[in-house]
Amino acid sequence: SLEALMANPRSVTGRFLAEPLQHPLMERRRTDPEQAAVTVREVRLHNLDGLTARIPLGRLVCVTGVSGSGKSTLVRRVLHENLRRAVRGARKRSTRGRSFPLHGCAALEGWESLGRTLEVDQTPIGKTPRSCPATYVGLWTYIRRLYAETAEAKMRGYGPPRFSFNVRGGRCDACEGQGLKKIEMSFLPDVRVTCEVCAGARFTPDTLAVSFKGRSIGDVLAMSVDEAVDFFAAHPPVHHALTLLEQVGLGYLTLGQQSPTLSGGEAQRIKLVTELAKARPAPVRPGRAPSRGSTLYVLDEPTVGLHMADVEKLVGVLHRLVAAGNTVVVIEHNLDVIAESDWIIDLGPEGGNGGGEVIAEGTPEALRRARRSSHTARILRKFLARRGTGHRQAAPTSA
């Protein structure tokens, strides 16, 4: 029963039901009319008819509303698409000072301090079995150098390319470094089986004979993130990224897990870790634009498929990206994420032809007091009343 689940100390689900998050988990970032912002004016696309929206920079911004209210149109089709064109044009010396074609809106203002815009979605991080978390996050290059610097590797004349499963010589030629072989079936989907030559290790016996701290390069690929954190504790570039993977709840993945086997939520969190590994704290002062070259991230419902414990960790990642001076714009229905945002832009009031307006905007506390009819405000009011205020022990958010 629900009561038994909540009383079971081994159940993470039960713990989150019995002790839900209390918001805010961290101090709210002040947002006022003087705050630097990107503004899109007179948006006219699909069901958006003349809408103007202001997105504060250096803040965690949630775009909310019922299904069909125009959230994806505003954020992905208009804001992100036009920012991508603007930033790309600014990088080209020949187009500086010139106007660029706008899509779906009359004007785009306040974007000049941005260095790039990036949509972090749930698409796969790689299409072949050779792609894995270690290669995507950027760990593998450093690990290959560690193995190339061992006495055994130097004696054999092996350099870093020897430990790449994308280069002939060190990898298993039978499976081309994939660890798997594809068997084509005439009237059925293709089947992948473990390579009988390397037994899934991806490398030749000579390459696997080189060890670092008693482990071969194949052993490292088979390590879980949790195990690798301790193994590479003395190597900051690797340890930092591994710690981030662990903190977002991906400690159970192996470094060499084939990318096509990852879920959408896992792929998205790996992308976030890749960005977070580059970020360093750089608080934005009120009224000032973020430092030139900051990034505006766009996420469309990143909580899909995530457990409550994973949502808490995701919130911590988003806060860290903002703490580094970036802007995060999230299309979201999850109330735990909405309640953690610095600023909310609520579209509606309904979906389709009944939507397409900004009906409320402000902090979560301000939105719950919104006078105009808003489904989000009504539900958020009940949600925050049940959760109360205060700070529960949150997931770690620093490395």
XYZ file of C-alpha atoms in Angstrom:
399
model
C 0.000 0.000 0.000
C 1.010 3.634 -0.249
C 1.509 3.828 3.505
C 3.764 0.753 3.537
C 5.827 2.143 0.664
C 6.313 5.482 2.447
C 7.408 3.683 5.618
C 9.933 1.447 3.831
C 13.443 2.915 4.397
C 14.832 1.071 1.344
C 12.392 2.689 -1.088
C 13.596 5.913 -2.696
C 10.099 6.387 -4.129
C 8.590 6.023 -0.668
C 11.046 8.537 0.787
C 10.175 11.173 -1.801
C 6.455 10.597 -1.267
C 6.827 10.887 2.500
C 9.279 13.822 2.380
C 8.717 15.770 -0.861
C 11.041 18.577 -1.884
C 10.431 21.896 -0.190
C 11.034 24.931 -2.350
C 13.158 26.813 -3.018
C 16.107 24.457 -2.631
C 18.430 27.453 -2.972
C 18.037 31.195 -2.664
C 15.953 32.690 -5.466
C 17.899 34.912 -7.881
C 16.414 38.408 -7.900
C 14.810 39.415 -11.177
C 13.567 42.959 -11.766
C 12.745 45.284 -14.701
C 16.394 46.388 -14.842
C 17.608 42.818 -15.377
C 19.321 42.267 -18.726
C 17.012 40.264 -20.976
C 16.366 38.951 -24.476
C 13.074 40.232 -25.861
C 11.164 38.801 -28.811
C 8.523 41.197 -30.125
C 5.301 40.606 -32.041
C 5.609 36.857 -32.410
C 3.262 35.626 -35.098
C 3.547 31.900 -35.728
C 0.971 29.128 -35.393
C -1.343 30.200 -32.553
C 0.902 33.049 -31.342
C -0.617 36.296 -32.609
C 1.415 39.370 -31.726
C 2.884 38.044 -28.472
C 5.908 39.785 -26.891
C 8.046 37.903 -24.361
C 10.990 39.005 -22.206
C 13.486 36.337 -21.073
C 15.799 37.486 -18.225
C 19.440 36.587 -18.816
C 21.478 34.747 -16.211
C 18.360 33.142 -14.770
C 16.500 29.801 -14.710
C 13.371 30.567 -16.742
C 10.384 28.219 -17.032
C 7.871 28.546 -19.855
C 4.624 26.948 -18.733
C 1.044 26.478 -19.914
C -1.400 23.771 -20.894
C -0.658 21.526 -23.867
C -1.048 23.433 -27.125
C -0.679 26.877 -25.550
C 2.338 27.725 -27.751
C 5.338 26.967 -25.519
C 7.402 25.037 -28.082
C 6.546 27.523 -30.814
C 7.772 30.445 -28.720
C 10.907 28.842 -27.260
C 12.124 26.463 -29.953
C 10.748 27.813 -33.222
C 11.118 31.539 -32.527
C 13.510 32.285 -29.637
C 16.082 29.527 -30.218
C 15.945 29.641 -34.019
C 16.413 33.405 -34.186
C 19.124 33.444 -31.522
C 20.976 30.732 -33.417
C 20.905 32.856 -36.568
C 21.909 36.011 -34.687
C 24.859 34.427 -32.867
C 26.065 32.608 -35.970
C 25.876 35.839 -37.957
C 27.788 37.770 -35.294
C 30.670 35.302 -35.551
C 31.127 36.074 -39.230
C 33.010 39.301 -39.702
C 31.299 39.918 -43.041
C 27.840 40.015 -41.444
C 28.594 42.176 -38.408
C 26.428 45.222 -38.245
C 24.006 43.793 -40.772
C 20.489 42.682 -40.060
C 19.621 39.004 -40.245
C 16.313 37.477 -41.367
C 13.904 36.955 -38.469
C 11.617 33.961 -38.276
C 8.157 34.406 -36.777
C 8.749 37.713 -34.990
C 9.193 41.432 -35.705
C 12.277 42.028 -33.529
C 14.866 40.305 -31.357
C 16.588 42.507 -28.772
C 19.201 42.130 -26.026
C 20.989 39.057 -27.387
C 24.388 40.657 -28.036
C 26.069 39.386 -24.841
C 25.349 35.744 -25.758
C 28.154 33.671 -27.218
C 25.956 30.809 -28.326
C 22.588 29.112 -27.885
C 22.171 25.373 -27.513
C 19.145 23.087 -27.379
C 19.819 20.142 -25.061
C 17.359 17.467 -26.147
C 16.908 13.730 -25.662
C 18.212 12.635 -29.063
C 20.901 9.894 -28.956
C 24.477 11.058 -28.317
C 25.763 8.646 -30.969
C 24.469 6.244 -33.579
C 27.161 3.543 -33.515
C 28.267 1.153 -30.727
C 31.701 2.832 -30.793
C 30.142 5.952 -29.293
C 29.891 5.858 -25.491
C 29.729 8.201 -22.465
C 33.539 8.288 -22.155
C 33.993 9.564 -25.712
C 31.067 12.003 -25.656
C 32.004 13.705 -22.379
C 35.639 13.912 -23.510
C 37.234 11.559 -20.989
C 38.628 9.071 -23.452
C 41.317 11.323 -24.921
C 42.833 11.856 -21.465
C 42.548 8.174 -20.528
C 44.314 7.122 -23.743
C 47.185 9.460 -22.871
C 47.473 7.904 -19.411
C 47.871 4.457 -20.951
C 50.343 5.711 -23.561
C 52.522 7.110 -20.750
C 52.897 3.765 -18.962
C 56.275 2.022 -19.067
C 54.810 -0.997 -20.880
C 53.308 1.183 -23.636
C 56.561 3.112 -24.124
C 58.540 -0.132 -24.315
C 56.190 -1.423 -27.015
C 56.183 1.920 -28.842
C 52.454 2.536 -28.341
C 51.114 6.083 -28.532
C 47.576 7.350 -27.680
C 46.128 6.197 -31.061
C 46.888 2.605 -30.084
C 44.201 2.853 -27.400
C 41.495 4.224 -29.684
C 38.791 1.893 -30.934
C 38.391 4.116 -33.997
C 41.933 3.471 -35.305
C 43.319 0.307 -36.897
C 46.161 -1.418 -35.098
C 45.058 -1.412 -31.495
C 41.385 -2.177 -31.917
C 39.894 -5.565 -32.704
C 39.618 -5.767 -36.495
C 36.930 -8.441 -36.398
C 34.356 -6.051 -34.900
C 36.153 -2.796 -35.802
C 36.337 -1.760 -32.163
C 32.612 -2.058 -31.515
C 32.713 -5.122 -29.296
C 29.661 -6.363 -31.180
C 28.998 -7.830 -34.611
C 25.846 -7.243 -36.601
C 24.064 -10.203 -38.124
C 21.655 -9.258 -40.902
C 18.386 -11.161 -40.908
C 16.420 -11.516 -44.107
C 12.921 -10.853 -42.769
C 13.664 -9.749 -39.187
C 15.493 -6.815 -37.579
C 19.299 -7.077 -37.502
C 20.765 -8.815 -34.454
C 23.923 -7.739 -32.619
C 26.014 -10.368 -30.832
C 29.210 -10.123 -28.794
C 32.350 -10.358 -30.928
C 33.775 -13.881 -30.592
C 37.353 -12.665 -31.222
C 37.727 -9.998 -28.513
C 34.774 -11.142 -26.340
C 33.463 -7.585 -26.319
C 36.747 -6.030 -25.102
C 37.104 -4.031 -28.377
C 40.928 -4.267 -28.461
C 43.598 -6.759 -29.521
C 45.352 -8.946 -26.909
C 48.573 -6.915 -27.329
C 46.742 -3.673 -26.532
C 44.981 -5.244 -23.557
C 48.363 -6.410 -22.209
C 49.175 -2.808 -21.245
C 47.870 -2.056 -17.766
C 47.433 1.064 -15.649
C 47.042 0.520 -11.901
C 46.499 -3.173 -12.688
C 43.657 -2.583 -15.182
C 43.666 -2.882 -18.968
C 42.035 -0.364 -21.272
C 39.217 -2.877 -21.779
C 38.699 -3.096 -18.013
C 38.282 0.682 -17.864
C 35.537 0.583 -20.497
C 33.710 -2.011 -18.404
C 33.940 0.116 -15.234
C 30.844 1.809 -13.876
C 31.041 5.561 -13.312
C 30.870 4.950 -9.548
C 33.925 2.662 -9.701
C 35.826 4.956 -12.080
C 35.419 7.956 -9.741
C 37.693 6.240 -7.201
C 40.009 4.732 -9.826
C 40.822 8.146 -11.365
C 40.709 10.149 -8.116
C 44.274 11.404 -8.678
C 43.531 12.734 -12.167
C 41.416 15.936 -11.881
C 40.302 16.292 -15.541
C 38.816 12.772 -15.536
C 37.671 12.778 -11.917
C 35.757 16.074 -12.281
C 33.658 14.866 -15.222
C 33.062 11.458 -13.605
C 31.894 13.145 -10.398
C 29.405 15.199 -12.390
C 28.047 12.033 -14.044
C 27.678 10.497 -10.598
C 25.896 13.571 -9.240
C 23.253 13.569 -11.976
C 22.363 9.970 -11.126
C 24.311 8.166 -13.862
C 26.786 6.360 -11.616
C 25.437 2.987 -12.736
C 26.436 3.480 -16.406
C 29.667 1.937 -17.668
C 32.179 4.187 -19.401
C 31.974 2.080 -22.551
C 28.213 1.561 -22.693
C 27.100 1.807 -26.312
C 25.252 5.067 -26.982
C 22.332 3.422 -28.855
C 21.416 1.576 -25.627
C 20.993 4.789 -23.594
C 17.522 6.149 -22.860
C 16.532 9.665 -23.899
C 16.791 10.920 -20.319
C 20.258 9.407 -19.900
C 21.454 10.949 -23.163
C 20.142 14.369 -22.137
C 21.861 14.264 -18.753
C 25.150 13.235 -20.399
C 24.846 16.295 -22.648
C 24.210 18.478 -19.593
C 27.277 17.043 -17.866
C 29.374 17.830 -20.957
C 28.245 21.462 -20.687
C 28.605 21.549 -16.913
C 32.190 20.291 -17.155
C 33.016 23.522 -19.015
C 31.182 25.788 -16.562
C 32.758 27.676 -13.672
C 30.879 29.829 -11.129
C 30.493 33.423 -12.321
C 27.515 35.053 -10.546
C 25.613 37.660 -12.538
C 24.930 40.929 -10.732
C 21.365 42.309 -10.903
C 20.844 44.706 -13.776
C 24.051 43.643 -15.504
C 24.256 41.485 -18.598
C 26.034 38.128 -18.224
C 29.669 38.101 -19.262
C 30.090 38.182 -23.005
C 30.179 34.697 -24.463
C 27.669 33.130 -22.084
C 25.294 30.431 -23.321
C 21.507 30.288 -23.454
C 20.347 26.673 -23.058
C 16.935 25.463 -24.219
C 15.369 22.297 -22.795
C 11.979 20.884 -23.740
C 10.463 18.888 -20.863
C 13.726 17.352 -19.584
C 11.896 15.546 -16.750
C 10.150 13.100 -19.094
C 10.920 9.584 -17.855
C 12.782 10.754 -14.736
C 12.162 9.546 -11.200
C 11.566 12.122 -8.455
C 15.117 11.589 -7.182
C 16.495 12.222 -10.676
C 14.394 15.383 -11.001
C 16.044 16.710 -7.844
C 19.474 16.044 -9.357
C 18.437 17.638 -12.658
C 17.351 20.787 -10.801
C 20.806 20.918 -9.214
C 22.448 20.720 -12.662
C 20.271 23.528 -14.043
C 21.090 25.733 -11.062
C 24.814 25.155 -11.594
C 24.621 26.121 -15.251
C 22.935 29.382 -14.239
C 25.421 29.957 -11.395
C 28.162 29.878 -14.050
C 26.596 32.921 -15.724
C 24.454 31.144 -18.305
C 20.729 31.312 -19.025
C 18.501 28.223 -18.953
C 15.053 28.292 -20.586
C 12.956 25.210 -19.794
C 9.593 24.204 -21.259
C 8.148 22.233 -18.377
C 5.037 20.804 -16.714
C 6.821 19.299 -13.697
C 5.912 21.353 -10.631
C 9.196 20.685 -8.817
C 11.110 22.315 -11.685
C 8.596 25.160 -12.050
C 8.805 25.910 -8.314
C 12.617 26.105 -8.559
C 12.705 28.608 -11.425
C 13.723 32.238 -10.974
C 11.151 33.446 -13.490
C 8.033 31.919 -15.056
C 6.376 32.856 -18.348
C 2.909 31.291 -18.433
C 1.128 30.926 -21.786
C -2.541 30.237 -22.364
C -5.145 30.497 -21.142
C -6.079 27.339 -23.103
C -4.587 25.323 -25.962
C -4.852 25.828 -29.721
C -6.864 28.862 -30.770
C -7.621 29.521 -27.104
C -3.931 30.001 -26.271
C -0.971 31.956 -27.554
C -0.949 34.735 -24.918
C 1.357 35.552 -22.023
C -1.233 35.469 -19.254
C 1.124 35.658 -16.273
C 4.833 36.077 -15.575
C 7.021 36.495 -12.526
C 8.570 34.461 -9.731
C 6.775 31.298 -8.522
C 5.649 33.254 -5.452
C 4.264 36.060 -7.617
C 2.584 33.661 -10.026
C 0.670 31.924 -7.259
C -0.885 35.320 -6.472
C -1.734 36.092 -10.111
C -5.185 37.618 -10.440
C -5.786 36.649 -14.045
C -7.106 33.139 -14.628
C -4.160 30.774 -15.064
C -4.233 27.003 -14.763
C -0.539 27.032 -13.818
C -1.059 29.636 -11.075
C -3.987 27.705 -9.618
C -2.155 24.374 -9.499
C 1.124 25.978 -8.340
C -0.756 27.672 -5.487
C -2.027 24.317 -4.227
C 1.345 22.643 -4.791
C 3.328 25.213 -2.804
C 0.707 25.257 -0.049
C 1.109 21.478 0.390
C 4.897 21.579 0.209
C 5.302 24.546 2.531
C 8.584 26.415 2.746
C 12.003 25.496 4.000
C 14.969 23.501 2.805
C 15.113 19.752 2.704
C 18.511 18.115 2.335
C 18.960 18.348 -1.446
C 21.100 16.279 -3.768
C 24.761 17.421 -4.031
C 25.182 20.209 -6.577
C 28.899 20.904 -6.401
C 31.948 18.931 -7.360
